[in-house]
Structure formats: structure tokens, C-alpha cells
Amino acid sequence: MSDRNVHKAGFTSAGIKRDSLASKMMSQEARASGGGVLSGGPTATLQEKGATGSTHSSGFTSSGISAGSKAAEMMSREAKSHGGEIPRGSTTATCQSI
């Protein structure tokens, strides 16, 4: 996951860009959770990365998730809470795809 891709998706230091992939994700996530965006969810996580420009060291790479990284910890926690799998649309899956 590169800073460029996160910003291109609409997650920026100024907030979520209107009419972007980010705004669509935020809308879908809010509808699915009853009106709000969950802390630690895909939208919040990507917006934090976009606002701080810190994606380069998180462990999401074009070759997969780096062992021992923050991304690997996130993936492990998520897999444990979902019976050993990473669900489609989850925080880890979304961050890795971007």
C-alpha cells in the first residue's frame, strides 16, 4: 500500500475527498453499521494512513503483508476473530488491496 494509492483513492490529509473511492467506502460502511464509521474499520484505518502519510512502514506491500509488521499484527487479530480467515471487505483485505 503506497501513500500515492491511498491518496489517489481519496484518503487525504484534508479528509475524505468527495466523489472518490474513499467516499463510497465511507458511505457503504456507514450504512452497514447503522449510520457511523467504526473506529478501526477499513475507512477509518485508511483515512488515518492518508492523513498522516504513514503507509510506507505499515507492512502492506505489493508482494503481500510483511512478516512482523503492523499489517501482520492486524491480519492476525482479524483472522482470530473470524475463525482463522480474513473476510472479504475487512480492514486487512481492504488495506492490502489498495
Tab-separated table of N, CA and C in Angstrom:
chain	number	residue	atom	x	y	z
A	1	MET	N	0.861	-1.161	0.000
A	1	MET	CA	0.000	0.000	0.000
A	1	MET	C	0.907	1.222	0.000
A	2	SER	N	0.784	2.025	-0.990
A	2	SER	CA	1.621	3.221	-1.060
A	2	SER	C	0.801	4.455	-0.709
A	3	ASP	N	1.495	5.474	-0.220
A	3	ASP	CA	0.826	6.740	0.080
A	3	ASP	C	0.094	7.247	-1.160
A	4	ARG	N	0.720	7.101	-2.313
A	4	ARG	CA	0.122	7.582	-3.559
A	4	ARG	C	-1.225	6.900	-3.829
A	5	ASN	N	-1.283	5.586	-3.649
A	5	ASN	CA	-2.536	4.867	-3.900
A	5	ASN	C	-3.618	5.241	-2.896
A	6	VAL	N	-3.223	5.429	-1.646
A	6	VAL	CA	-4.194	5.820	-0.616
A	6	VAL	C	-4.754	7.200	-0.944
A	7	HIS	N	-3.875	8.127	-1.305
A	7	HIS	CA	-4.332	9.474	-1.673
A	7	HIS	C	-5.166	9.445	-2.949
A	8	LYS	N	-4.745	8.639	-3.905
A	8	LYS	CA	-5.488	8.520	-5.167
A	8	LYS	C	-6.901	7.978	-4.926
A	9	ALA	N	-7.058	7.108	-3.924
A	9	ALA	CA	-8.365	6.559	-3.580
A	9	ALA	C	-9.255	7.588	-2.882
A	10	GLY	N	-8.653	8.706	-2.422
A	10	GLY	CA	-9.439	9.776	-1.812
A	10	GLY	C	-9.234	9.970	-0.324
A	11	PHE	N	-8.275	9.282	0.260
A	11	PHE	CA	-7.950	9.458	1.671
A	11	PHE	C	-6.802	10.461	1.754
A	12	THR	N	-7.085	11.672	2.206
A	12	THR	CA	-6.075	12.733	2.176
A	12	THR	C	-5.920	13.403	3.537
A	13	SER	N	-4.897	14.231	3.664
A	13	SER	CA	-4.681	14.967	4.911
A	13	SER	C	-5.793	15.979	5.162
A	14	ALA	N	-6.524	16.350	4.125
A	14	ALA	CA	-7.646	17.280	4.264
A	14	ALA	C	-8.969	16.551	4.523
A	15	GLY	N	-8.930	15.234	4.602
A	15	GLY	CA	-10.144	14.445	4.805
A	15	GLY	C	-10.454	13.600	3.590
A	16	ILE	N	-11.599	12.972	3.611
A	16	ILE	CA	-12.013	12.107	2.507
A	16	ILE	C	-12.512	12.969	1.356
A	17	LYS	N	-11.949	12.713	0.191
A	17	LYS	CA	-12.271	13.501	-0.998
A	17	LYS	C	-13.661	13.138	-1.532
A	18	ARG	N	-14.396	14.149	-1.876
A	18	ARG	CA	-15.750	13.983	-2.407
A	18	ARG	C	-15.739	13.183	-3.715
A	19	ASP	N	-16.750	12.352	-3.909
A	19	ASP	CA	-16.923	11.552	-5.127
A	19	ASP	C	-15.723	10.655	-5.439
A	20	SER	N	-15.107	10.102	-4.408
A	20	SER	CA	-13.942	9.230	-4.582
A	20	SER	C	-14.273	7.820	-4.112
A	21	LEU	N	-13.361	6.895	-4.346
A	21	LEU	CA	-13.498	5.546	-3.814
A	21	LEU	C	-13.639	5.620	-2.294
A	22	ALA	N	-12.886	6.492	-1.662
A	22	ALA	CA	-12.947	6.648	-0.210
A	22	ALA	C	-14.338	7.064	0.250
A	23	SER	N	-14.950	8.002	-0.454
A	23	SER	CA	-16.292	8.459	-0.046
A	23	SER	C	-17.330	7.356	-0.243
A	24	LYS	N	-17.154	6.543	-1.273
A	24	LYS	CA	-18.064	5.420	-1.495
A	24	LYS	C	-17.901	4.367	-0.396
A	25	MET	N	-16.652	4.098	-0.031
A	25	MET	CA	-16.389	3.148	1.048
A	25	MET	C	-17.005	3.637	2.354
A	26	MET	N	-16.813	4.929	2.635
A	26	MET	CA	-17.342	5.504	3.868
A	26	MET	C	-18.869	5.379	3.897
A	27	SER	N	-19.504	5.669	2.785
A	27	SER	CA	-20.961	5.590	2.700
A	27	SER	C	-21.447	4.163	2.924
A	28	GLN	N	-20.830	3.201	2.258
A	28	GLN	CA	-21.231	1.803	2.401
A	28	GLN	C	-21.008	1.309	3.827
A	29	GLU	N	-19.869	1.667	4.416
A	29	GLU	CA	-19.570	1.223	5.767
A	29	GLU	C	-20.552	1.839	6.771
A	30	ALA	N	-20.874	3.109	6.586
A	30	ALA	CA	-21.820	3.778	7.483
A	30	ALA	C	-23.204	3.139	7.395
A	31	ARG	N	-23.650	2.842	6.186
A	31	ARG	CA	-24.962	2.187	6.025
A	31	ARG	C	-24.972	0.814	6.677
A	32	ALA	N	-23.893	0.061	6.495
A	32	ALA	CA	-23.818	-1.295	7.039
A	32	ALA	C	-23.763	-1.312	8.564
A	33	SER	N	-23.229	-0.246	9.154
A	33	SER	CA	-23.094	-0.233	10.615
A	33	SER	C	-24.151	0.629	11.301
A	34	GLY	N	-25.169	1.022	10.566
A	34	GLY	CA	-26.257	1.772	11.167
A	34	GLY	C	-26.052	3.270	11.243
A	35	GLY	N	-25.154	3.802	10.431
A	35	GLY	CA	-25.013	5.251	10.345
A	35	GLY	C	-23.660	5.824	10.695
A	36	GLY	N	-22.758	5.036	11.213
A	36	GLY	CA	-21.437	5.555	11.575
A	36	GLY	C	-20.324	4.728	10.978
A	37	VAL	N	-19.146	5.287	10.980
A	37	VAL	CA	-17.954	4.576	10.519
A	37	VAL	C	-17.219	4.092	11.763
A	38	LEU	N	-16.962	2.806	11.822
A	38	LEU	CA	-16.361	2.204	13.005
A	38	LEU	C	-14.883	2.540	13.156
A	39	SER	N	-14.491	2.863	14.372
A	39	SER	CA	-13.081	3.065	14.685
A	39	SER	C	-12.349	1.753	14.437
A	40	GLY	N	-11.252	1.793	13.719
A	40	GLY	CA	-10.504	0.583	13.403
A	40	GLY	C	-10.998	-0.145	12.174
A	41	GLY	N	-12.083	0.340	11.568
A	41	GLY	CA	-12.606	-0.262	10.352
A	41	GLY	C	-11.805	0.174	9.137
A	42	PRO	N	-12.146	-0.339	7.951
A	42	PRO	CA	-11.389	-0.017	6.749
A	42	PRO	C	-11.309	1.485	6.450
A	43	THR	N	-12.426	2.187	6.535
A	43	THR	CA	-12.427	3.611	6.202
A	43	THR	C	-11.583	4.400	7.188
A	44	ALA	N	-11.774	4.155	8.471
A	44	ALA	CA	-11.013	4.885	9.494
A	44	ALA	C	-9.523	4.592	9.392
A	45	THR	N	-9.182	3.337	9.167
A	45	THR	CA	-7.772	2.956	9.069
A	45	THR	C	-7.110	3.617	7.861
A	46	LEU	N	-7.764	3.551	6.725
A	46	LEU	CA	-7.185	4.160	5.522
A	46	LEU	C	-7.135	5.682	5.630
A	47	GLN	N	-8.134	6.293	6.261
A	47	GLN	CA	-8.103	7.744	6.424
A	47	GLN	C	-6.956	8.154	7.341
A	48	GLU	N	-6.714	7.383	8.378
A	48	GLU	CA	-5.574	7.672	9.260
A	48	GLU	C	-4.272	7.613	8.469
A	49	LYS	N	-4.145	6.589	7.625
A	49	LYS	CA	-2.921	6.454	6.810
A	49	LYS	C	-2.812	7.608	5.815
A	50	GLY	N	-3.925	7.980	5.204
A	50	GLY	CA	-3.913	9.080	4.243
A	50	GLY	C	-3.596	10.416	4.883
A	51	ALA	N	-4.099	10.627	6.087
A	51	ALA	CA	-3.883	11.893	6.777
A	51	ALA	C	-2.450	12.038	7.268
A	52	THR	N	-1.852	10.933	7.685
A	52	THR	CA	-0.503	11.002	8.252
A	52	THR	C	0.597	10.665	7.254
A	53	GLY	N	0.216	10.088	6.111
A	53	GLY	CA	1.234	9.693	5.125
A	53	GLY	C	2.141	8.595	5.646
A	54	SER	N	1.579	7.665	6.429
A	54	SER	CA	2.403	6.648	7.079
A	54	SER	C	2.243	5.242	6.514
A	55	THR	N	1.759	5.119	5.311
A	55	THR	CA	1.503	3.778	4.780
A	55	THR	C	2.773	3.014	4.458
A	56	HIS	N	3.844	3.700	4.133
A	56	HIS	CA	5.064	3.027	3.683
A	56	HIS	C	5.665	2.089	4.720
A	57	SER	N	5.415	2.337	5.994
A	57	SER	CA	6.024	1.498	7.025
A	57	SER	C	5.033	0.550	7.695
A	58	SER	N	3.823	0.466	7.190
A	58	SER	CA	2.805	-0.339	7.863
A	58	SER	C	2.904	-1.827	7.567
A	59	GLY	N	3.533	-2.219	6.463
A	59	GLY	CA	3.693	-3.636	6.132
A	59	GLY	C	2.818	-4.146	5.011
A	60	PHE	N	1.960	-3.292	4.452
A	60	PHE	CA	1.164	-3.675	3.288
A	60	PHE	C	2.018	-3.380	2.058
A	61	THR	N	2.378	-4.410	1.313
A	61	THR	CA	3.244	-4.216	0.154
A	61	THR	C	2.636	-4.880	-1.083
A	62	SER	N	3.187	-4.571	-2.236
A	62	SER	CA	2.709	-5.184	-3.479
A	62	SER	C	3.013	-6.679	-3.521
A	63	SER	N	3.918	-7.142	-2.670
A	63	SER	CA	4.252	-8.566	-2.597
A	63	SER	C	3.477	-9.301	-1.518
A	64	GLY	N	2.636	-8.581	-0.795
A	64	GLY	CA	1.874	-9.178	0.297
A	64	GLY	C	2.186	-8.484	1.607
A	65	ILE	N	1.721	-9.037	2.681
A	65	ILE	CA	1.921	-8.452	4.002
A	65	ILE	C	3.261	-8.903	4.555
A	66	SER	N	4.045	-7.933	5.017
A	66	SER	CA	5.387	-8.218	5.538
A	66	SER	C	5.310	-8.879	6.910
A	67	ALA	N	6.089	-9.938	7.074
A	67	ALA	CA	6.146	-10.638	8.358
A	67	ALA	C	6.642	-9.695	9.448
A	68	GLY	N	6.027	-9.784	10.620
A	68	GLY	CA	6.455	-8.986	11.756
A	68	GLY	C	6.030	-7.528	11.727
A	69	SER	N	5.227	-7.151	10.743
A	69	SER	CA	4.813	-5.752	10.590
A	69	SER	C	3.510	-5.460	11.322
A	70	LYS	N	3.153	-4.178	11.350
A	70	LYS	CA	1.869	-3.756	11.903
A	70	LYS	C	0.722	-4.410	11.122
A	71	ALA	N	0.903	-4.534	9.816
A	71	ALA	CA	-0.112	-5.173	8.977
A	71	ALA	C	-0.278	-6.648	9.351
A	72	ALA	N	0.828	-7.324	9.655
A	72	ALA	CA	0.765	-8.734	10.053
A	72	ALA	C	0.032	-8.890	11.382
A	73	GLU	N	0.261	-7.965	12.315
A	73	GLU	CA	-0.456	-7.988	13.592
A	73	GLU	C	-1.952	-7.792	13.371
A	74	MET	N	-2.298	-6.835	12.504
A	74	MET	CA	-3.699	-6.555	12.195
A	74	MET	C	-4.358	-7.785	11.578
A	75	MET	N	-3.654	-8.409	10.635
A	75	MET	CA	-4.189	-9.589	9.968
A	75	MET	C	-4.400	-10.732	10.965
A	76	SER	N	-3.461	-10.929	11.865
A	76	SER	CA	-3.557	-11.990	12.859
A	76	SER	C	-4.757	-11.768	13.787
A	77	ARG	N	-4.924	-10.552	14.285
A	77	ARG	CA	-6.071	-10.250	15.160
A	77	ARG	C	-7.391	-10.468	14.432
A	78	GLU	N	-7.443	-10.010	13.188
A	78	GLU	CA	-8.672	-10.140	12.414
A	78	GLU	C	-8.987	-11.606	12.125
A	79	ALA	N	-7.971	-12.382	11.774
A	79	ALA	CA	-8.175	-13.806	11.490
A	79	ALA	C	-8.669	-14.546	12.740
A	80	LYS	N	-8.095	-14.224	13.887
A	80	LYS	CA	-8.526	-14.877	15.138
A	80	LYS	C	-9.987	-14.582	15.431
A	81	SER	N	-10.414	-13.360	15.160
A	81	SER	CA	-11.801	-13.005	15.466
A	81	SER	C	-12.798	-13.523	14.433
A	82	HIS	N	-12.300	-14.064	13.308
A	82	HIS	CA	-13.180	-14.601	12.263
A	82	HIS	C	-12.894	-16.072	11.987
A	83	GLY	N	-12.489	-16.797	13.005
A	83	GLY	CA	-12.294	-18.245	12.863
A	83	GLY	C	-11.139	-18.643	11.965
A	84	GLY	N	-10.121	-17.799	11.862
A	84	GLY	CA	-8.932	-18.136	11.089
A	84	GLY	C	-8.895	-17.593	9.674
A	85	GLU	N	-9.921	-16.871	9.285
A	85	GLU	CA	-9.969	-16.326	7.921
A	85	GLU	C	-10.040	-14.809	7.939
A	86	ILE	N	-9.658	-14.207	6.836
A	86	ILE	CA	-9.788	-12.767	6.641
A	86	ILE	C	-10.956	-12.552	5.685
A	87	PRO	N	-12.071	-12.011	6.182
A	87	PRO	CA	-13.238	-11.836	5.318
A	87	PRO	C	-13.036	-10.779	4.238
A	88	ARG	N	-13.670	-10.986	3.125
A	88	ARG	CA	-13.676	-10.001	2.044
A	88	ARG	C	-14.267	-8.699	2.592
A	89	GLY	N	-13.636	-7.583	2.286
A	89	GLY	CA	-14.123	-6.288	2.742
A	89	GLY	C	-13.648	-5.907	4.135
A	90	SER	N	-12.869	-6.778	4.764
A	90	SER	CA	-12.366	-6.481	6.110
A	90	SER	C	-11.291	-5.393	6.021
A	91	THR	N	-10.903	-4.889	7.176
A	91	THR	CA	-9.863	-3.850	7.222
A	91	THR	C	-8.588	-4.320	6.553
A	92	THR	N	-8.133	-5.510	6.917
A	92	THR	CA	-6.883	-6.041	6.342
A	92	THR	C	-7.011	-6.230	4.832
A	93	ALA	N	-8.093	-6.832	4.390
A	93	ALA	CA	-8.283	-7.075	2.965
A	93	ALA	C	-8.352	-5.767	2.173
A	94	THR	N	-9.069	-4.798	2.716
A	94	THR	CA	-9.204	-3.518	2.024
A	94	THR	C	-7.868	-2.785	1.949
A	95	CYS	N	-7.163	-2.730	3.069
A	95	CYS	CA	-5.858	-2.052	3.064
A	95	CYS	C	-4.887	-2.728	2.106
A	96	GLN	N	-4.873	-4.051	2.105
A	96	GLN	CA	-3.954	-4.761	1.208
A	96	GLN	C	-4.320	-4.541	-0.247
A	97	SER	N	-5.612	-4.458	-0.555
A	97	SER	CA	-5.999	-4.270	-1.954
A	97	SER	C	-5.607	-2.892	-2.474
A	98	ILE	N	-5.618	-1.904	-1.608
A	98	ILE	CA	-5.230	-0.556	-2.028
A	98	ILE	C	-3.738	-0.414	-2.010
